[in-house]
Amino acid sequence: MPRYLSLVHIDERNASAQAPSPEFEKRMGALFEEITKAGVMLDTAGLTPTSQGTRVTWSGGKLSYTDGPFAESKEVIGGYAIIQAKDKAEALEWTRRFLEAHDAHLTVTAEVREIAEG
């Protein structure tokens, strides 16, 4: 079965500084339990803010390092999931359910891409 990477994009400048609501935690916990029991979830995690990251760039035969935060970035990757699904339609269905578990006032985007197997 193919594997898919879901990159979760957020607007870090508008991300809530508050802890997630208990209702959100309950919805997400139930979804993660279901997707894990279904054998679909392989790995998932949130990422630390860009202020704690470093970009490494290779250009002109040289490396450069830029410490975060990255002011020029409107959207950043806030987390990821690797899932194993029968096809892209199933991967998109799980992603839809993940996004709908979020509170309505948030804007969260997920980019779903099949992992190229060697």
Short mmCIF file of N, CA and C in Angstrom, two decimals:
data_model
loop_
_atom_site.label_atom_id
_atom_site.label_comp_id
_atom_site.label_asym_id
_atom_site.label_seq_id
_atom_site.Cartn_x
_atom_site.Cartn_y
_atom_site.Cartn_z
N MET A 1 0.85 -1.19 0.00
CA MET A 1 0.00 0.00 0.00
C MET A 1 0.88 1.24 0.00
N PRO A 2 0.48 2.24 -0.74
CA PRO A 2 1.29 3.46 -0.79
C PRO A 2 1.25 4.22 0.54
N ARG A 3 2.31 4.97 0.76
CA ARG A 3 2.38 5.86 1.93
C ARG A 3 2.22 7.29 1.45
N TYR A 4 1.64 8.11 2.31
CA TYR A 4 1.40 9.52 1.99
C TYR A 4 1.92 10.39 3.12
N LEU A 5 2.47 11.52 2.75
CA LEU A 5 2.91 12.53 3.70
C LEU A 5 1.91 13.67 3.67
N SER A 6 1.40 14.00 4.82
CA SER A 6 0.50 15.15 4.95
C SER A 6 1.26 16.24 5.69
N LEU A 7 1.57 17.32 4.98
CA LEU A 7 2.26 18.46 5.57
C LEU A 7 1.20 19.45 6.03
N VAL A 8 1.22 19.76 7.31
CA VAL A 8 0.20 20.64 7.89
C VAL A 8 0.74 22.06 7.93
N HIS A 9 0.13 22.93 7.13
CA HIS A 9 0.55 24.33 7.04
C HIS A 9 -0.30 25.18 7.97
N ILE A 10 0.36 26.08 8.69
CA ILE A 10 -0.34 27.02 9.56
C ILE A 10 0.23 28.42 9.34
N ASP A 11 -0.53 29.43 9.69
CA ASP A 11 -0.02 30.80 9.72
C ASP A 11 0.48 31.01 11.13
N GLU A 12 1.79 30.89 11.30
CA GLU A 12 2.39 30.93 12.63
C GLU A 12 2.13 32.25 13.35
N ARG A 13 2.00 33.33 12.59
CA ARG A 13 1.76 34.64 13.22
C ARG A 13 0.38 34.71 13.84
N ASN A 14 -0.58 33.95 13.31
CA ASN A 14 -1.94 33.98 13.82
C ASN A 14 -2.33 32.74 14.61
N ALA A 15 -1.36 31.86 14.84
CA ALA A 15 -1.65 30.66 15.61
C ALA A 15 -1.96 31.05 17.05
N SER A 16 -2.91 30.37 17.60
CA SER A 16 -3.34 30.66 18.96
C SER A 16 -2.21 30.36 19.95
N ALA A 17 -1.95 31.30 20.83
CA ALA A 17 -0.94 31.10 21.87
C ALA A 17 -1.52 30.29 23.03
N GLN A 18 -2.83 30.12 23.02
CA GLN A 18 -3.50 29.37 24.08
C GLN A 18 -3.37 27.88 23.83
N ALA A 19 -3.51 27.13 24.92
CA ALA A 19 -3.52 25.68 24.80
C ALA A 19 -4.79 25.26 24.06
N PRO A 20 -4.73 24.15 23.35
CA PRO A 20 -5.92 23.66 22.66
C PRO A 20 -7.07 23.42 23.65
N SER A 21 -8.29 23.61 23.17
CA SER A 21 -9.46 23.42 24.03
C SER A 21 -9.62 21.94 24.36
N PRO A 22 -10.24 21.64 25.50
CA PRO A 22 -10.50 20.24 25.85
C PRO A 22 -11.34 19.53 24.79
N GLU A 23 -12.26 20.25 24.15
CA GLU A 23 -13.08 19.65 23.10
C GLU A 23 -12.23 19.24 21.90
N PHE A 24 -11.30 20.13 21.52
CA PHE A 24 -10.38 19.81 20.42
C PHE A 24 -9.54 18.59 20.77
N GLU A 25 -9.00 18.57 21.97
CA GLU A 25 -8.17 17.44 22.41
C GLU A 25 -8.96 16.14 22.35
N LYS A 26 -10.22 16.18 22.74
CA LYS A 26 -11.07 14.99 22.72
C LYS A 26 -11.32 14.53 21.29
N ARG A 27 -11.67 15.47 20.39
CA ARG A 27 -11.92 15.12 18.99
C ARG A 27 -10.66 14.53 18.33
N MET A 28 -9.52 15.19 18.56
CA MET A 28 -8.28 14.74 17.94
C MET A 28 -7.84 13.40 18.53
N GLY A 29 -8.01 13.22 19.82
CA GLY A 29 -7.65 11.95 20.45
C GLY A 29 -8.46 10.80 19.89
N ALA A 30 -9.77 11.01 19.70
CA ALA A 30 -10.64 9.97 19.14
C ALA A 30 -10.23 9.65 17.71
N LEU A 31 -9.92 10.68 16.92
CA LEU A 31 -9.51 10.45 15.53
C LEU A 31 -8.19 9.69 15.48
N PHE A 32 -7.22 10.09 16.30
CA PHE A 32 -5.92 9.41 16.30
C PHE A 32 -6.06 7.95 16.76
N GLU A 33 -6.94 7.70 17.71
CA GLU A 33 -7.18 6.33 18.15
C GLU A 33 -7.76 5.51 16.99
N GLU A 34 -8.73 6.08 16.28
CA GLU A 34 -9.36 5.37 15.17
C GLU A 34 -8.38 5.11 14.03
N ILE A 35 -7.62 6.11 13.63
CA ILE A 35 -6.70 5.96 12.49
C ILE A 35 -5.56 5.01 12.84
N THR A 36 -5.17 4.98 14.12
CA THR A 36 -4.12 4.05 14.55
C THR A 36 -4.65 2.62 14.56
N LYS A 37 -5.84 2.41 15.10
CA LYS A 37 -6.46 1.07 15.11
C LYS A 37 -6.70 0.57 13.69
N ALA A 38 -6.98 1.45 12.75
CA ALA A 38 -7.20 1.07 11.36
C ALA A 38 -5.90 0.69 10.65
N GLY A 39 -4.75 0.92 11.31
CA GLY A 39 -3.46 0.60 10.73
C GLY A 39 -3.00 1.59 9.68
N VAL A 40 -3.61 2.77 9.67
CA VAL A 40 -3.30 3.78 8.66
C VAL A 40 -2.17 4.71 9.12
N MET A 41 -2.21 5.14 10.40
CA MET A 41 -1.23 6.10 10.91
C MET A 41 0.12 5.42 11.14
N LEU A 42 1.15 5.92 10.51
CA LEU A 42 2.50 5.42 10.71
C LEU A 42 3.29 6.33 11.63
N ASP A 43 3.09 7.65 11.51
CA ASP A 43 3.80 8.61 12.36
C ASP A 43 3.13 9.96 12.23
N THR A 44 3.15 10.73 13.30
CA THR A 44 2.63 12.09 13.26
C THR A 44 3.27 12.90 14.39
N ALA A 45 3.40 14.19 14.18
CA ALA A 45 3.92 15.08 15.22
C ALA A 45 3.70 16.52 14.81
N GLY A 46 3.63 17.37 15.81
CA GLY A 46 3.67 18.81 15.59
C GLY A 46 5.12 19.25 15.60
N LEU A 47 5.39 20.42 15.08
CA LEU A 47 6.75 20.95 15.05
C LEU A 47 6.86 22.18 15.93
N THR A 48 8.06 22.42 16.45
CA THR A 48 8.30 23.60 17.26
C THR A 48 8.21 24.85 16.37
N PRO A 49 8.02 26.03 16.96
CA PRO A 49 7.93 27.26 16.16
C PRO A 49 9.20 27.52 15.34
N THR A 50 9.05 28.26 14.26
CA THR A 50 10.22 28.57 13.42
C THR A 50 11.28 29.36 14.17
N SER A 51 10.90 30.03 15.24
CA SER A 51 11.89 30.76 16.04
C SER A 51 12.94 29.83 16.62
N GLN A 52 12.64 28.54 16.68
CA GLN A 52 13.58 27.56 17.21
C GLN A 52 14.27 26.77 16.10
N GLY A 53 14.01 27.14 14.84
CA GLY A 53 14.57 26.40 13.71
C GLY A 53 15.69 27.13 13.02
N THR A 54 16.35 26.42 12.14
CA THR A 54 17.42 26.97 11.30
C THR A 54 17.23 26.45 9.89
N ARG A 55 17.29 27.34 8.91
CA ARG A 55 17.26 26.96 7.50
C ARG A 55 18.69 26.81 7.02
N VAL A 56 18.94 25.74 6.30
CA VAL A 56 20.25 25.49 5.72
C VAL A 56 20.06 25.52 4.20
N THR A 57 20.81 26.40 3.53
CA THR A 57 20.66 26.60 2.09
C THR A 57 21.96 26.29 1.38
N TRP A 58 21.87 25.56 0.29
CA TRP A 58 23.01 25.29 -0.59
C TRP A 58 22.81 26.12 -1.84
N SER A 59 23.71 27.06 -2.10
CA SER A 59 23.60 27.92 -3.27
C SER A 59 24.99 28.37 -3.69
N GLY A 60 25.26 28.31 -4.96
CA GLY A 60 26.54 28.77 -5.47
C GLY A 60 27.72 27.99 -4.91
N GLY A 61 27.49 26.73 -4.56
CA GLY A 61 28.57 25.90 -4.03
C GLY A 61 28.89 26.16 -2.57
N LYS A 62 28.03 26.91 -1.87
CA LYS A 62 28.29 27.23 -0.45
C LYS A 62 27.04 27.01 0.37
N LEU A 63 27.25 26.70 1.64
CA LEU A 63 26.15 26.56 2.58
C LEU A 63 25.96 27.85 3.34
N SER A 64 24.71 28.18 3.62
CA SER A 64 24.43 29.31 4.52
C SER A 64 23.37 28.84 5.51
N TYR A 65 23.39 29.46 6.68
CA TYR A 65 22.48 29.10 7.76
C TYR A 65 21.71 30.34 8.19
N THR A 66 20.41 30.21 8.34
CA THR A 66 19.57 31.32 8.78
C THR A 66 18.74 30.84 9.96
N ASP A 67 18.93 31.48 11.10
CA ASP A 67 18.14 31.13 12.28
C ASP A 67 16.77 31.76 12.19
N GLY A 68 15.76 31.04 12.70
CA GLY A 68 14.40 31.56 12.73
C GLY A 68 14.23 32.61 13.79
N PRO A 69 13.10 33.30 13.82
CA PRO A 69 11.94 33.04 12.98
C PRO A 69 12.16 33.55 11.56
N PHE A 70 11.36 33.07 10.66
CA PHE A 70 11.50 33.40 9.25
C PHE A 70 10.41 34.38 8.87
N ALA A 71 10.71 35.65 8.98
CA ALA A 71 9.72 36.72 8.80
C ALA A 71 9.08 36.70 7.43
N GLU A 72 9.81 36.26 6.42
CA GLU A 72 9.27 36.28 5.07
C GLU A 72 8.25 35.17 4.83
N SER A 73 8.11 34.26 5.77
CA SER A 73 7.18 33.15 5.60
C SER A 73 5.82 33.46 6.21
N LYS A 74 4.79 33.43 5.37
CA LYS A 74 3.44 33.60 5.89
C LYS A 74 2.94 32.28 6.44
N GLU A 75 3.07 31.24 5.65
CA GLU A 75 2.67 29.91 6.09
C GLU A 75 3.92 29.10 6.38
N VAL A 76 3.84 28.29 7.43
CA VAL A 76 4.94 27.40 7.77
C VAL A 76 4.36 26.01 8.02
N ILE A 77 5.22 25.01 8.00
CA ILE A 77 4.78 23.66 8.31
C ILE A 77 4.75 23.53 9.83
N GLY A 78 3.56 23.26 10.34
CA GLY A 78 3.38 23.16 11.78
C GLY A 78 3.37 21.73 12.28
N GLY A 79 3.30 20.77 11.35
CA GLY A 79 3.29 19.37 11.73
C GLY A 79 3.19 18.50 10.49
N TYR A 80 3.17 17.19 10.74
CA TYR A 80 3.11 16.26 9.62
C TYR A 80 2.45 14.97 10.08
N ALA A 81 2.03 14.18 9.13
CA ALA A 81 1.58 12.82 9.37
C ALA A 81 2.03 11.96 8.20
N ILE A 82 2.45 10.75 8.51
CA ILE A 82 2.73 9.76 7.47
C ILE A 82 1.70 8.67 7.65
N ILE A 83 0.92 8.46 6.59
CA ILE A 83 -0.13 7.45 6.65
C ILE A 83 0.04 6.46 5.51
N GLN A 84 -0.47 5.26 5.73
CA GLN A 84 -0.48 4.24 4.69
C GLN A 84 -1.93 3.99 4.32
N ALA A 85 -2.26 4.27 3.08
CA ALA A 85 -3.64 4.18 2.63
C ALA A 85 -3.69 3.40 1.32
N LYS A 86 -4.88 2.87 1.00
CA LYS A 86 -5.00 2.07 -0.23
C LYS A 86 -4.82 2.93 -1.47
N ASP A 87 -5.19 4.23 -1.36
CA ASP A 87 -5.05 5.13 -2.50
C ASP A 87 -5.14 6.58 -2.00
N LYS A 88 -4.97 7.50 -2.94
CA LYS A 88 -4.99 8.91 -2.58
C LYS A 88 -6.34 9.35 -2.03
N ALA A 89 -7.41 8.78 -2.55
CA ALA A 89 -8.75 9.13 -2.07
C ALA A 89 -8.89 8.82 -0.58
N GLU A 90 -8.39 7.68 -0.15
CA GLU A 90 -8.44 7.34 1.28
C GLU A 90 -7.56 8.28 2.10
N ALA A 91 -6.38 8.61 1.58
CA ALA A 91 -5.49 9.55 2.29
C ALA A 91 -6.17 10.91 2.44
N LEU A 92 -6.86 11.34 1.39
CA LEU A 92 -7.57 12.63 1.45
C LEU A 92 -8.74 12.58 2.43
N GLU A 93 -9.41 11.44 2.53
CA GLU A 93 -10.51 11.31 3.47
C GLU A 93 -10.03 11.42 4.91
N TRP A 94 -8.93 10.78 5.26
CA TRP A 94 -8.38 10.90 6.61
C TRP A 94 -7.92 12.34 6.87
N THR A 95 -7.35 12.96 5.86
CA THR A 95 -6.90 14.35 6.01
C THR A 95 -8.09 15.28 6.23
N ARG A 96 -9.18 15.06 5.50
CA ARG A 96 -10.39 15.85 5.70
C ARG A 96 -10.86 15.73 7.14
N ARG A 97 -10.90 14.54 7.65
CA ARG A 97 -11.36 14.33 9.02
C ARG A 97 -10.42 15.00 10.03
N PHE A 98 -9.12 14.98 9.76
CA PHE A 98 -8.15 15.66 10.62
C PHE A 98 -8.42 17.17 10.64
N LEU A 99 -8.60 17.75 9.47
CA LEU A 99 -8.85 19.19 9.40
C LEU A 99 -10.16 19.57 10.07
N GLU A 100 -11.21 18.77 9.86
CA GLU A 100 -12.50 19.08 10.46
C GLU A 100 -12.52 18.94 11.98
N ALA A 101 -11.53 18.27 12.56
CA ALA A 101 -11.43 18.16 14.02
C ALA A 101 -10.99 19.48 14.66
N HIS A 102 -10.43 20.38 13.86
CA HIS A 102 -9.96 21.67 14.37
C HIS A 102 -11.13 22.62 14.64
N ASP A 103 -10.90 23.55 15.55
CA ASP A 103 -11.91 24.57 15.85
C ASP A 103 -12.17 25.40 14.59
N ALA A 104 -13.42 25.83 14.42
CA ALA A 104 -13.86 26.52 13.20
C ALA A 104 -13.13 27.84 12.97
N HIS A 105 -12.65 28.51 14.02
CA HIS A 105 -12.01 29.81 13.84
C HIS A 105 -10.57 29.70 13.32
N LEU A 106 -10.02 28.49 13.27
CA LEU A 106 -8.64 28.30 12.81
C LEU A 106 -8.59 28.11 11.30
N THR A 107 -7.46 28.46 10.71
CA THR A 107 -7.19 28.15 9.31
C THR A 107 -6.01 27.21 9.29
N VAL A 108 -6.24 26.00 8.82
CA VAL A 108 -5.21 24.97 8.75
C VAL A 108 -5.30 24.34 7.36
N THR A 109 -4.15 24.17 6.71
CA THR A 109 -4.12 23.58 5.38
C THR A 109 -3.22 22.35 5.44
N ALA A 110 -3.60 21.30 4.76
CA ALA A 110 -2.77 20.11 4.68
C ALA A 110 -2.46 19.81 3.23
N GLU A 111 -1.22 19.59 2.94
CA GLU A 111 -0.76 19.21 1.59
C GLU A 111 -0.49 17.71 1.63
N VAL A 112 -1.19 16.93 0.82
CA VAL A 112 -1.06 15.48 0.81
C VAL A 112 -0.29 15.06 -0.43
N ARG A 113 0.80 14.33 -0.20
CA ARG A 113 1.63 13.87 -1.32
C ARG A 113 2.04 12.43 -1.11
N GLU A 114 2.00 11.65 -2.18
CA GLU A 114 2.46 10.27 -2.08
C GLU A 114 3.97 10.24 -1.93
N ILE A 115 4.44 9.35 -1.08
CA ILE A 115 5.88 9.18 -0.89
C ILE A 115 6.41 8.31 -2.01
N ALA A 116 7.40 8.80 -2.72
CA ALA A 116 8.01 8.05 -3.83
C ALA A 116 8.85 6.91 -3.24
N GLU A 117 8.46 5.70 -3.56
CA GLU A 117 9.18 4.53 -3.05
C GLU A 117 10.30 4.20 -4.01
N GLY A 118 11.48 3.96 -3.44
CA GLY A 118 12.68 3.70 -4.24
C GLY A 118 12.61 2.50 -5.04
#
